[in-house]
Short mmCIF file of C-alpha atoms in Angstrom, two decimals:
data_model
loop_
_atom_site.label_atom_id
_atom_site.label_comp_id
_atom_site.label_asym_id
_atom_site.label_seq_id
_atom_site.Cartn_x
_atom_site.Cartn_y
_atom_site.Cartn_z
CA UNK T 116 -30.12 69.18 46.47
CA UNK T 117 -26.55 70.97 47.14
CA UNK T 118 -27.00 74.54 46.25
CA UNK T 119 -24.19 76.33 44.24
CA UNK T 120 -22.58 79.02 46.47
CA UNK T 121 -20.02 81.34 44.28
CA UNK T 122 -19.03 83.28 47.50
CA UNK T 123 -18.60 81.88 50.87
CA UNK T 124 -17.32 84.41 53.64
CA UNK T 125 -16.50 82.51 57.36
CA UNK T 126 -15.32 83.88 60.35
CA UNK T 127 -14.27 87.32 58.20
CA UNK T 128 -12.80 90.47 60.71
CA UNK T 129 -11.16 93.91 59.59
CA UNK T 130 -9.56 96.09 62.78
CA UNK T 131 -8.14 99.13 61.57
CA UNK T 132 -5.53 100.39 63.86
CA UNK T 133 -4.15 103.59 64.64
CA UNK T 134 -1.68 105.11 66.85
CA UNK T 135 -4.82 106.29 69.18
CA UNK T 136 -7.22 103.25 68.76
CA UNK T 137 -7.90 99.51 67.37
CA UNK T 138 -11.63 99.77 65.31
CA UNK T 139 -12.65 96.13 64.36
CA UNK T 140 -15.61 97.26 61.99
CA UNK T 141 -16.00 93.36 60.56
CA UNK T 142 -16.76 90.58 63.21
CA UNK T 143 -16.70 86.70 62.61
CA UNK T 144 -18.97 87.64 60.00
CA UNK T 145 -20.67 84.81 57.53
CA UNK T 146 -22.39 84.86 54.41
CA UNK T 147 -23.19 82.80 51.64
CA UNK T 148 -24.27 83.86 48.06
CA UNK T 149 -25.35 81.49 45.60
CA UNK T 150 -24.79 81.51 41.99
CA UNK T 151 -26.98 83.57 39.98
CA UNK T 152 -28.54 85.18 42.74
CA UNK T 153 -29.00 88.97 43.25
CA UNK T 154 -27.65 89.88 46.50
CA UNK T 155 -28.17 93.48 48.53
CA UNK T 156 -26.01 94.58 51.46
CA UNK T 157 -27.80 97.31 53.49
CA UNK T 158 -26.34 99.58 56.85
CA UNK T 159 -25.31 102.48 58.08
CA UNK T 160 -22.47 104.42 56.99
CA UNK T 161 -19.10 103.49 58.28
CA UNK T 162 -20.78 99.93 59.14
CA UNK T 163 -18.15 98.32 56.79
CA UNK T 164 -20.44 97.50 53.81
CA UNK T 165 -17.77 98.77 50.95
CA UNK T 166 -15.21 97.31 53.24
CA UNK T 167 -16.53 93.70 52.90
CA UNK T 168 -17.57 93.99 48.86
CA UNK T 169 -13.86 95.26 48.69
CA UNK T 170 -12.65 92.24 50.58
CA UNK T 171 -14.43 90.25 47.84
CA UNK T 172 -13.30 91.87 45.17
CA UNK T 173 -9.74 91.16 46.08
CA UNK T 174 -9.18 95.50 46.62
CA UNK T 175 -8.70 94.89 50.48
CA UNK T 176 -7.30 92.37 52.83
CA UNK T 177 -8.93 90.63 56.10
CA UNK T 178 -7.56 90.69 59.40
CA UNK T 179 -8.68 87.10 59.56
CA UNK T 180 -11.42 84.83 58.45
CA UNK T 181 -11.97 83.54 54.79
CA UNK T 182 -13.30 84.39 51.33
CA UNK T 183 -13.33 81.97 48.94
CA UNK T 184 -14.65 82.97 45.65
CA UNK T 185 -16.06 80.04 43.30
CA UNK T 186 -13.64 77.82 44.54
CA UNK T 187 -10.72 80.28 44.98
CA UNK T 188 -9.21 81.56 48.15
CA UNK T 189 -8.87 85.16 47.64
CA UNK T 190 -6.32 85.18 50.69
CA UNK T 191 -3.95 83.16 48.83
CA UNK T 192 -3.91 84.24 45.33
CA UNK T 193 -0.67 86.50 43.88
CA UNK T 194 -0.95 89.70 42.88
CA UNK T 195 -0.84 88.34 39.23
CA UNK T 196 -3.66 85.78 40.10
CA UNK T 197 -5.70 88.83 41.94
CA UNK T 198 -4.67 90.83 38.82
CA UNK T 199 -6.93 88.39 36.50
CA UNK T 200 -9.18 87.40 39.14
CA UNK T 201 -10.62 90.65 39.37
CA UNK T 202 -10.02 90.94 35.08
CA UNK T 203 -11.91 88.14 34.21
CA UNK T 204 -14.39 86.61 37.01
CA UNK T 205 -15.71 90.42 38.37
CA UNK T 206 -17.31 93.30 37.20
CA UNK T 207 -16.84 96.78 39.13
CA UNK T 208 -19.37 99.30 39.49
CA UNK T 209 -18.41 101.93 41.81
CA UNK T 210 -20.50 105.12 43.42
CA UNK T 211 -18.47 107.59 41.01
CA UNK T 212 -18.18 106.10 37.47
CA UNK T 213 -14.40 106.21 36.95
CA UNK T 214 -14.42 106.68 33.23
CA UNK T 215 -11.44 107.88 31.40
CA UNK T 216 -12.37 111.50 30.62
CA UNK T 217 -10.49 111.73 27.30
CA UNK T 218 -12.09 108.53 25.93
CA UNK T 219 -15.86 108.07 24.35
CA UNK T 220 -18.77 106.32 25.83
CA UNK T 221 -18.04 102.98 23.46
CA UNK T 222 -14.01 103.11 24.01
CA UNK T 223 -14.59 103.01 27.90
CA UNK T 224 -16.32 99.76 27.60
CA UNK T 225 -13.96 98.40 24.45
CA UNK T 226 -10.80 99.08 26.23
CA UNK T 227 -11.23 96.31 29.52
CA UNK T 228 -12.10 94.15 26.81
CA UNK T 229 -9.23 94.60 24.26
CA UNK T 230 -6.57 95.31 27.19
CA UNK T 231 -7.54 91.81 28.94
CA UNK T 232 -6.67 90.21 25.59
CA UNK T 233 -9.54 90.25 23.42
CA UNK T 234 -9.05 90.73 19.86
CA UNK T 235 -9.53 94.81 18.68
CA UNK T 236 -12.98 93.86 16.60
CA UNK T 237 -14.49 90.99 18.55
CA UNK T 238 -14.17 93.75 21.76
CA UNK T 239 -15.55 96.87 19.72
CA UNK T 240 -18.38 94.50 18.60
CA UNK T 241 -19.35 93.59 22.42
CA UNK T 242 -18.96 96.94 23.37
CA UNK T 243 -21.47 98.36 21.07
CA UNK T 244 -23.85 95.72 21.67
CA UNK T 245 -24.00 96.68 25.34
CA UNK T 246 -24.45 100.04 25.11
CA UNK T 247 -27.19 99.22 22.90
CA UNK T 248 -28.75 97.09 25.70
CA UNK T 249 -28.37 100.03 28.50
CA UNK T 250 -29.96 102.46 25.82
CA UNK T 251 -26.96 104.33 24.58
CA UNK T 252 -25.96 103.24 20.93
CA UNK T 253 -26.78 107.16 20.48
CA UNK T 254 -24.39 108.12 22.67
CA UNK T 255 -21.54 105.86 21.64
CA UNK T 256 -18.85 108.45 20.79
CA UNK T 257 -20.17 110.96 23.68
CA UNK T 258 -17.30 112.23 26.26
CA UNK T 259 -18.31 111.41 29.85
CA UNK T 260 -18.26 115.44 30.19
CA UNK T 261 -21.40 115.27 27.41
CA UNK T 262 -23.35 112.89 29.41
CA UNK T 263 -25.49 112.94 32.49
CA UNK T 264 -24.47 111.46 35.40
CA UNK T 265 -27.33 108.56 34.70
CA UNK T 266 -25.47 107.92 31.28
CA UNK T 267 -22.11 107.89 32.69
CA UNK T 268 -23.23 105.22 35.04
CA UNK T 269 -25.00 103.28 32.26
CA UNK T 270 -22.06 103.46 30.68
CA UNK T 271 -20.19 101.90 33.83
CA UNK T 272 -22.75 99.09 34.17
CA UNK T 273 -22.17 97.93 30.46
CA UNK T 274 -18.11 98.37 31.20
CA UNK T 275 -18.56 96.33 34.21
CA UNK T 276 -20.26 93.24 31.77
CA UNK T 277 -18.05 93.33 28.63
CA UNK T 278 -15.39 90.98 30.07
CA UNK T 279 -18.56 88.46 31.01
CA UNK T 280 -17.41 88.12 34.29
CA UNK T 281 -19.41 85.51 36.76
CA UNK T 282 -19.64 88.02 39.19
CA UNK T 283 -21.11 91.68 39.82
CA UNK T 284 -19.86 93.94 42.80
CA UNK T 285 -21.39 97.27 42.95
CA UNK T 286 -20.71 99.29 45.79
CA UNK T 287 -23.48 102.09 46.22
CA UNK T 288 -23.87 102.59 42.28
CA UNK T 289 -26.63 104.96 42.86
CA UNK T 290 -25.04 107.19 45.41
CA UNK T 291 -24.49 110.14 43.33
CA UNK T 292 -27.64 110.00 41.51
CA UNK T 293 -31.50 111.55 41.86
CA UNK T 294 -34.17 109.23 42.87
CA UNK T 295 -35.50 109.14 39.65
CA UNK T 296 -32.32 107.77 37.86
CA UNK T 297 -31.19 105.82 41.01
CA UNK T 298 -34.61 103.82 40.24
CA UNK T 299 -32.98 103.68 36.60
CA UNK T 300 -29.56 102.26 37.23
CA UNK T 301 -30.96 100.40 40.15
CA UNK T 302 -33.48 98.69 37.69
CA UNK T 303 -31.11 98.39 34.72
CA UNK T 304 -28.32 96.32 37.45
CA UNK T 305 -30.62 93.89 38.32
CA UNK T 306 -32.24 93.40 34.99
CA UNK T 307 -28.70 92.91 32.97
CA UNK T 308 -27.63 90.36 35.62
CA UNK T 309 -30.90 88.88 34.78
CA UNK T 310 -30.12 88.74 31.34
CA UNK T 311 -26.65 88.00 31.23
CA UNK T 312 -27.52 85.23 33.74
CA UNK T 313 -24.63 86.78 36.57
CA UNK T 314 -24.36 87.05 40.24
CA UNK T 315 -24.83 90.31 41.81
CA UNK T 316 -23.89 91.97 44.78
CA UNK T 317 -24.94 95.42 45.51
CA UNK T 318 -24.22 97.56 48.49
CA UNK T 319 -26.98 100.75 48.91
CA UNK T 320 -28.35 102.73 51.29
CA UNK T 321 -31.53 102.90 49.53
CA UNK T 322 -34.15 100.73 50.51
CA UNK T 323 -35.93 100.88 47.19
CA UNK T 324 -32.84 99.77 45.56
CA UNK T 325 -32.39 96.79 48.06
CA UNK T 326 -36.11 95.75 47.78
CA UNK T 327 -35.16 94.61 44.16
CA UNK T 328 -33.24 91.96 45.57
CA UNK T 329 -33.73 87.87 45.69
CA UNK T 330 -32.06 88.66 49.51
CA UNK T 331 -31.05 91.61 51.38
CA UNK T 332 -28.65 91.01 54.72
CA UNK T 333 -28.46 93.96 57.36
CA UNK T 334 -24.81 94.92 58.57
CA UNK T 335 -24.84 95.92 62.03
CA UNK T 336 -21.83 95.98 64.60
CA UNK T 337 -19.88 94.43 62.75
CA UNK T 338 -22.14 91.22 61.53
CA UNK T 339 -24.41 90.75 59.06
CA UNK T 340 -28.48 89.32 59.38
CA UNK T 341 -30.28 87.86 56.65
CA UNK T 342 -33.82 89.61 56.15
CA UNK T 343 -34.88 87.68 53.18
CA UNK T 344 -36.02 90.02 50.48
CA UNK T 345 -38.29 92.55 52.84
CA UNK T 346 -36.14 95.38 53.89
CA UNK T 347 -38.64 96.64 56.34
CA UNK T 348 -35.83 97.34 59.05
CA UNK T 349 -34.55 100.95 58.80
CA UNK T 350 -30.39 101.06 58.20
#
């Protein structure tokens, strides 16, 4: 039986140069992530974890190697074609939540929605049933200044999922947050790609976070090792 792989990474290398040095942080690195699966990225800091995810997510470019993203090459799509790639096939959840400060709980998620095209009511209705499934139809018409930072980021998560994109990237969502609502959003990721039936990949540094994964992969010097889903190796 083929398995259905949504991302396939070969031979992928970043070098960052500078007028002092040349730092290659990605190396002929491989990976594979099927469809549907939940997916957890795990390594020091600086060892190029957000640089890959942002590879994938079309925000960065390679020095060489491939991604190709169901089907697409990411290399070779147009700005306009990155533009709606990243629109409509991803959701974005980020270490800081990146709301719009002047805008309520229920118009952050609306607005991705209604600016990608979708019409005013059918977008306000999706909106508000996602915040009622990450536990904030209460605080629809909150600021981001009246929530905590565990709402704000519950609010990102349901932003990330009103365009029904195939595809979650979430790039150390639980950075900024205590342990107890890390375990919260880290729990409430994994369990709305569940529901919503997408693929997720999440990059942490917290080992309770990646143990929630179908797979966790190890980035070290540059290349990545599979360690099923036991993180018993220390980033």
């Amino acid at each position: 039986m083929t398995t259905d792989v949504v991302v396939r990474v070969r031979g992928l290398e970043k070098t960052f140069t500078t007028s002092i040095e040349r730092l290659t942080i990605l190396k002929n690195l491989d990976m594979d992530v099927e469809r549907g699966s939940k997916c957890v990225i795990v390594g020091k800091s600086g060892s190029g974890k957000s640089t890959l995810l942002n590879i994938i997510g079309g925000l960065d470019t390679a020095t060489a190697g491939t991604v190709e993203v169901d089907g697409q090459m990411i290399s070779s799509l147009s700005e306009d074609d990155l533009t709606h790639y990243r629109q409509k096939f991803l959701g974005l959840v980020f270490q800081f939540h990146y709301l719009l400060k002047d805008f309520s709980a229920l118009e952050n998620v609306f607005l991705p929605a209604y600016m990608a095209g979708v019409p005013k009511k059918q977008a306000m209705e999706k909106a508000e049933a996602l915040l009622r499934d990450v536990g904030l139809e209460n605080r629809a018409s909150h600021l981001p200044s009246q929530l905590s930072g565990g709402e704000r980021q519950r609010v990102a998560v349901a932003r990330s999922l009103v365009n029904d994109p195939d595809l979650i990237l979430a790039d150390e969502p639980t950075g900024n947050l205590d342990p107890a609502n890390a375990g919260v959003i880290g729990d409430l990721l994994f369990s709305m790609a569940d529901r919503y039936k997408k693929t997720l990949i999440l990059v942490t540094h917290d080992m309770n976070i990646a143990s929630m994964g179908d797979l966790c992969y190890f980035i070290k010097d540059g290349s990545l090792a599979l360690s099923g889903n036991s993180a018993g190796e220390e980033q």
